[in-house]
């Protein structure tokens, strides 16, 4: 058997830990930062065909929106005031995406579409669940359980996010926009992700070039903090 033909058991264990951390809405930014760093480490290998396989395993692991989509979600999310730990988490998530998209057409195609089609297919069922929860709340507003209210609100948020889920390039361009409040290294790293997707997946250029990609990319390249 060639080196790296089979992943060690700890590889799957690490992926599950990463997935659970990234999908946990209550997980602290530091935990998500560390999970993103692990993504980058797991997806890298000195042997090319092993690296390609590991990139795909990491990006597509878990249920919707999978690890690749969860990393993009970390980047799209923005607080009114960007804290240091949030900035580090976003940068690490983007660094992981740089590695996942590097010279890998299949993974770049997944990140390009950002599981939008899957979200549209699933949202009808999620809307039914929300409608049932909302009806239960309405039936007894005065005595409704706080946990039921919280579940209904969380379900509504999930439906709204699924309906608004952006394509990968749109998510990355939103990070690079001049009015976006974040550090320059985060914006520059988002540029590198878009660049790796474009280099790996030539048939995706028309999609990448939407969302004012050229103008936004030029502003990143020409910025005084961008290295020559």
Tab-separated table of C-alpha atoms in Angstrom:
chain	number	residue	atom	x	y	z
A	1	UNK	CA	0.000	0.000	0.000
A	2	UNK	CA	1.313	3.422	-0.934
A	3	UNK	CA	1.953	5.999	1.756
A	4	UNK	CA	-1.192	7.786	2.772
A	5	UNK	CA	-3.635	5.418	1.003
A	6	UNK	CA	-5.678	5.244	4.179
A	7	UNK	CA	-6.183	7.904	6.834
A	8	UNK	CA	-5.363	6.964	10.446
A	9	UNK	CA	-8.320	6.612	12.883
A	10	UNK	CA	-7.392	9.853	14.639
A	11	UNK	CA	-7.976	11.732	11.380
A	12	UNK	CA	-11.733	11.026	11.499
A	13	UNK	CA	-11.845	11.773	15.233
A	14	UNK	CA	-10.184	15.140	14.635
A	15	UNK	CA	-12.621	15.948	11.827
A	16	UNK	CA	-15.615	15.203	14.043
A	17	UNK	CA	-14.244	17.429	16.830
A	18	UNK	CA	-13.644	20.239	14.309
A	19	UNK	CA	-17.117	19.884	12.829
A	20	UNK	CA	-18.856	19.937	16.208
A	21	UNK	CA	-16.909	23.041	17.268
A	22	UNK	CA	-17.524	24.998	14.060
A	23	UNK	CA	-21.263	24.284	13.984
A	24	UNK	CA	-21.753	25.167	17.654
A	25	UNK	CA	-23.236	28.650	17.764
A	26	UNK	CA	-22.186	28.987	21.410
A	27	UNK	CA	-18.555	27.963	20.881
A	28	UNK	CA	-16.094	30.781	21.710
A	29	UNK	CA	-14.111	32.393	18.905
A	30	UNK	CA	-10.871	30.952	20.309
A	31	UNK	CA	-12.224	27.392	19.958
A	32	UNK	CA	-13.293	28.041	16.369
A	33	UNK	CA	-9.914	29.592	15.643
A	34	UNK	CA	-8.172	26.441	16.860
A	35	UNK	CA	-10.571	24.253	14.868
A	36	UNK	CA	-9.791	26.229	11.715
A	37	UNK	CA	-6.070	25.797	12.342
A	38	UNK	CA	-6.609	22.049	12.604
A	39	UNK	CA	-8.461	22.110	9.269
A	40	UNK	CA	-5.416	23.637	7.615
A	41	UNK	CA	-3.090	21.107	9.224
A	42	UNK	CA	-5.224	18.087	8.305
A	43	UNK	CA	-5.620	19.218	4.684
A	44	UNK	CA	-1.892	19.600	4.069
A	45	UNK	CA	0.418	16.775	2.948
A	46	UNK	CA	3.731	16.562	1.120
A	47	UNK	CA	2.337	13.939	-1.330
A	48	UNK	CA	0.001	15.603	-3.821
A	49	UNK	CA	-2.609	12.880	-4.289
A	50	UNK	CA	-2.866	12.459	-0.509
A	51	UNK	CA	-3.267	16.210	-0.071
A	52	UNK	CA	-6.036	16.270	-2.705
A	53	UNK	CA	-7.905	13.517	-0.891
A	54	UNK	CA	-7.500	15.130	2.500
A	55	UNK	CA	-8.621	18.534	1.224
A	56	UNK	CA	-11.841	16.903	-0.018
A	57	UNK	CA	-12.347	14.932	3.202
A	58	UNK	CA	-12.024	18.066	5.323
A	59	UNK	CA	-14.147	20.355	3.137
A	60	UNK	CA	-17.052	17.916	2.737
A	61	UNK	CA	-17.116	16.453	6.254
A	62	UNK	CA	-20.344	16.553	8.260
A	63	UNK	CA	-23.932	17.462	7.474
A	64	UNK	CA	-25.008	20.705	5.807
A	65	UNK	CA	-23.221	23.028	5.426
A	66	UNK	CA	-20.212	20.748	6.063
A	67	UNK	CA	-16.841	21.990	7.297
A	68	UNK	CA	-16.112	24.020	4.151
A	69	UNK	CA	-19.386	25.901	4.479
A	70	UNK	CA	-18.926	26.412	8.212
A	71	UNK	CA	-15.525	27.997	7.591
A	72	UNK	CA	-17.128	30.416	5.129
A	73	UNK	CA	-19.847	31.133	7.700
A	74	UNK	CA	-17.140	32.102	10.214
A	75	UNK	CA	-15.881	34.680	7.725
A	76	UNK	CA	-19.236	36.148	6.699
A	77	UNK	CA	-20.273	36.665	10.315
A	78	UNK	CA	-19.512	40.196	11.503
A	79	UNK	CA	-19.864	41.834	14.882
A	80	UNK	CA	-20.579	45.547	15.188
A	81	UNK	CA	-17.138	45.894	16.761
A	82	UNK	CA	-14.569	43.332	15.658
A	83	UNK	CA	-12.817	41.880	18.688
A	84	UNK	CA	-9.258	40.571	18.546
A	85	UNK	CA	-10.362	36.962	19.071
A	86	UNK	CA	-12.977	37.258	16.314
A	87	UNK	CA	-10.424	38.698	13.893
A	88	UNK	CA	-8.033	35.834	14.639
A	89	UNK	CA	-10.826	33.307	14.116
A	90	UNK	CA	-11.762	34.842	10.749
A	91	UNK	CA	-8.137	34.927	9.619
A	92	UNK	CA	-7.583	31.303	10.617
A	93	UNK	CA	-10.795	30.257	8.853
A	94	UNK	CA	-9.611	31.979	5.682
A	95	UNK	CA	-6.144	30.423	5.986
A	96	UNK	CA	-7.827	27.016	6.156
A	97	UNK	CA	-9.881	27.876	3.046
A	98	UNK	CA	-6.700	28.940	1.215
A	99	UNK	CA	-5.310	25.456	1.855
A	100	UNK	CA	-8.553	23.646	0.978
A	101	UNK	CA	-8.859	25.434	-2.382
A	102	UNK	CA	-5.177	25.149	-3.303
A	103	UNK	CA	-4.770	23.318	-6.627
A	104	UNK	CA	-7.945	21.286	-6.042
A	105	UNK	CA	-10.684	21.678	-8.639
A	106	UNK	CA	-13.288	19.551	-6.861
A	107	UNK	CA	-12.966	21.343	-3.525
A	108	UNK	CA	-12.844	24.770	-5.183
A	109	UNK	CA	-16.106	23.947	-6.956
A	110	UNK	CA	-17.705	23.045	-3.622
A	111	UNK	CA	-16.518	26.281	-2.007
A	112	UNK	CA	-17.611	28.255	-5.039
A	113	UNK	CA	-21.201	27.087	-4.673
A	114	UNK	CA	-21.067	27.123	-0.849
A	115	UNK	CA	-23.813	24.500	-0.566
A	116	UNK	CA	-26.461	27.020	-1.712
A	117	UNK	CA	-28.369	24.385	-3.713
A	118	UNK	CA	-28.435	22.096	-0.694
A	119	UNK	CA	-29.791	24.942	1.441
A	120	UNK	CA	-32.592	25.631	-1.036
A	121	UNK	CA	-33.524	21.954	-1.110
A	122	UNK	CA	-33.643	21.713	2.677
A	123	UNK	CA	-35.274	25.016	3.563
A	124	UNK	CA	-38.861	23.882	2.863
A	125	UNK	CA	-38.637	21.195	5.532
A	126	UNK	CA	-37.074	23.643	7.959
A	127	UNK	CA	-39.900	26.115	7.245
A	128	UNK	CA	-42.434	23.415	8.178
A	129	UNK	CA	-40.668	22.871	11.495
A	130	UNK	CA	-40.677	26.622	12.150
A	131	UNK	CA	-44.405	26.872	11.281
A	132	UNK	CA	-45.214	24.107	13.776
A	133	UNK	CA	-43.190	25.768	16.529
A	134	UNK	CA	-44.755	29.164	15.793
A	135	UNK	CA	-48.257	27.653	16.002
A	136	UNK	CA	-47.466	26.106	19.379
A	137	UNK	CA	-46.284	29.494	20.665
A	138	UNK	CA	-49.410	31.265	19.372
A	139	UNK	CA	-51.808	28.758	20.956
A	140	UNK	CA	-50.826	29.706	24.477
A	141	UNK	CA	-48.861	32.958	24.376
A	142	UNK	CA	-49.407	33.734	28.072
A	143	UNK	CA	-48.110	30.394	29.324
A	144	UNK	CA	-45.675	29.449	26.600
A	145	UNK	CA	-42.448	27.822	27.731
A	146	UNK	CA	-39.320	29.969	27.321
A	147	UNK	CA	-37.481	27.018	25.794
A	148	UNK	CA	-40.175	26.705	23.135
A	149	UNK	CA	-39.826	30.409	22.299
A	150	UNK	CA	-36.067	30.009	22.046
A	151	UNK	CA	-36.448	26.989	19.745
A	152	UNK	CA	-38.867	28.900	17.520
A	153	UNK	CA	-36.533	31.903	17.302
A	154	UNK	CA	-33.536	29.691	16.566
A	155	UNK	CA	-35.475	27.866	13.862
A	156	UNK	CA	-36.503	31.173	12.273
A	157	UNK	CA	-32.851	32.287	12.251
A	158	UNK	CA	-31.863	29.011	10.588
A	159	UNK	CA	-34.499	29.427	7.859
A	160	UNK	CA	-33.441	33.034	7.239
A	161	UNK	CA	-29.758	32.055	6.963
A	162	UNK	CA	-30.529	29.221	4.564
A	163	UNK	CA	-32.569	31.527	2.317
A	164	UNK	CA	-29.823	34.163	2.282
A	165	UNK	CA	-26.883	31.766	1.930
A	166	UNK	CA	-24.405	33.441	-0.460
A	167	UNK	CA	-22.283	31.820	-3.129
A	168	UNK	CA	-18.638	31.465	-2.091
A	169	UNK	CA	-17.312	34.410	-4.129
A	170	UNK	CA	-20.076	36.696	-2.825
A	171	UNK	CA	-19.146	35.726	0.738
A	172	UNK	CA	-15.469	36.472	0.080
A	173	UNK	CA	-16.166	39.767	-1.699
A	174	UNK	CA	-18.290	40.915	1.248
A	175	UNK	CA	-15.202	40.516	3.450
A	176	UNK	CA	-13.031	42.564	1.086
A	177	UNK	CA	-15.404	45.509	0.680
A	178	UNK	CA	-13.884	48.783	1.865
A	179	UNK	CA	-16.692	49.473	4.336
A	180	UNK	CA	-16.280	46.075	6.000
A	181	UNK	CA	-14.909	46.544	9.507
A	182	UNK	CA	-12.068	44.051	9.849
A	183	UNK	CA	-8.299	43.866	9.646
A	184	UNK	CA	-6.375	44.151	6.410
A	185	UNK	CA	-4.845	40.692	6.785
A	186	UNK	CA	-8.368	39.209	6.828
A	187	UNK	CA	-9.260	41.043	3.618
A	188	UNK	CA	-5.994	40.057	1.966
A	189	UNK	CA	-6.523	36.422	2.971
A	190	UNK	CA	-10.053	36.471	1.513
A	191	UNK	CA	-8.429	37.642	-1.720
A	192	UNK	CA	-6.082	34.630	-1.622
A	193	UNK	CA	-9.003	32.238	-1.189
A	194	UNK	CA	-10.788	33.750	-4.205
A	195	UNK	CA	-7.540	33.597	-6.162
A	196	UNK	CA	-6.975	29.920	-5.321
A	197	UNK	CA	-10.558	29.042	-6.283
A	198	UNK	CA	-10.105	30.872	-9.607
A	199	UNK	CA	-6.749	29.219	-10.334
A	200	UNK	CA	-8.027	25.756	-9.441
A	201	UNK	CA	-11.363	26.014	-11.209
A	202	UNK	CA	-11.171	27.870	-14.509
A	203	UNK	CA	-14.788	27.132	-15.447
A	204	UNK	CA	-15.820	29.139	-12.376
A	205	UNK	CA	-14.417	32.476	-13.571
A	206	UNK	CA	-17.781	33.839	-14.702
A	207	UNK	CA	-19.202	33.226	-11.230
A	208	UNK	CA	-16.191	34.678	-9.436
A	209	UNK	CA	-16.258	37.828	-11.583
A	210	UNK	CA	-19.740	38.709	-10.369
A	211	UNK	CA	-20.208	40.796	-7.222
A	212	UNK	CA	-17.776	43.536	-8.357
A	213	UNK	CA	-14.838	41.144	-7.905
A	214	UNK	CA	-12.404	43.053	-10.130
A	215	UNK	CA	-12.956	46.433	-8.462
A	216	UNK	CA	-12.793	44.955	-4.965
A	217	UNK	CA	-9.672	42.907	-5.769
A	218	UNK	CA	-7.936	45.990	-7.171
A	219	UNK	CA	-8.629	47.918	-3.986
A	220	UNK	CA	-6.986	45.106	-1.988
A	221	UNK	CA	-3.959	44.865	-4.292
A	222	UNK	CA	-3.407	48.642	-4.348
A	223	UNK	CA	-3.780	49.128	-0.594
A	224	UNK	CA	-0.643	50.402	1.178
A	225	UNK	CA	-0.699	47.489	3.652
A	226	UNK	CA	-0.646	44.830	0.925
A	227	UNK	CA	2.894	43.451	0.384
A	228	UNK	CA	4.438	43.926	-3.085
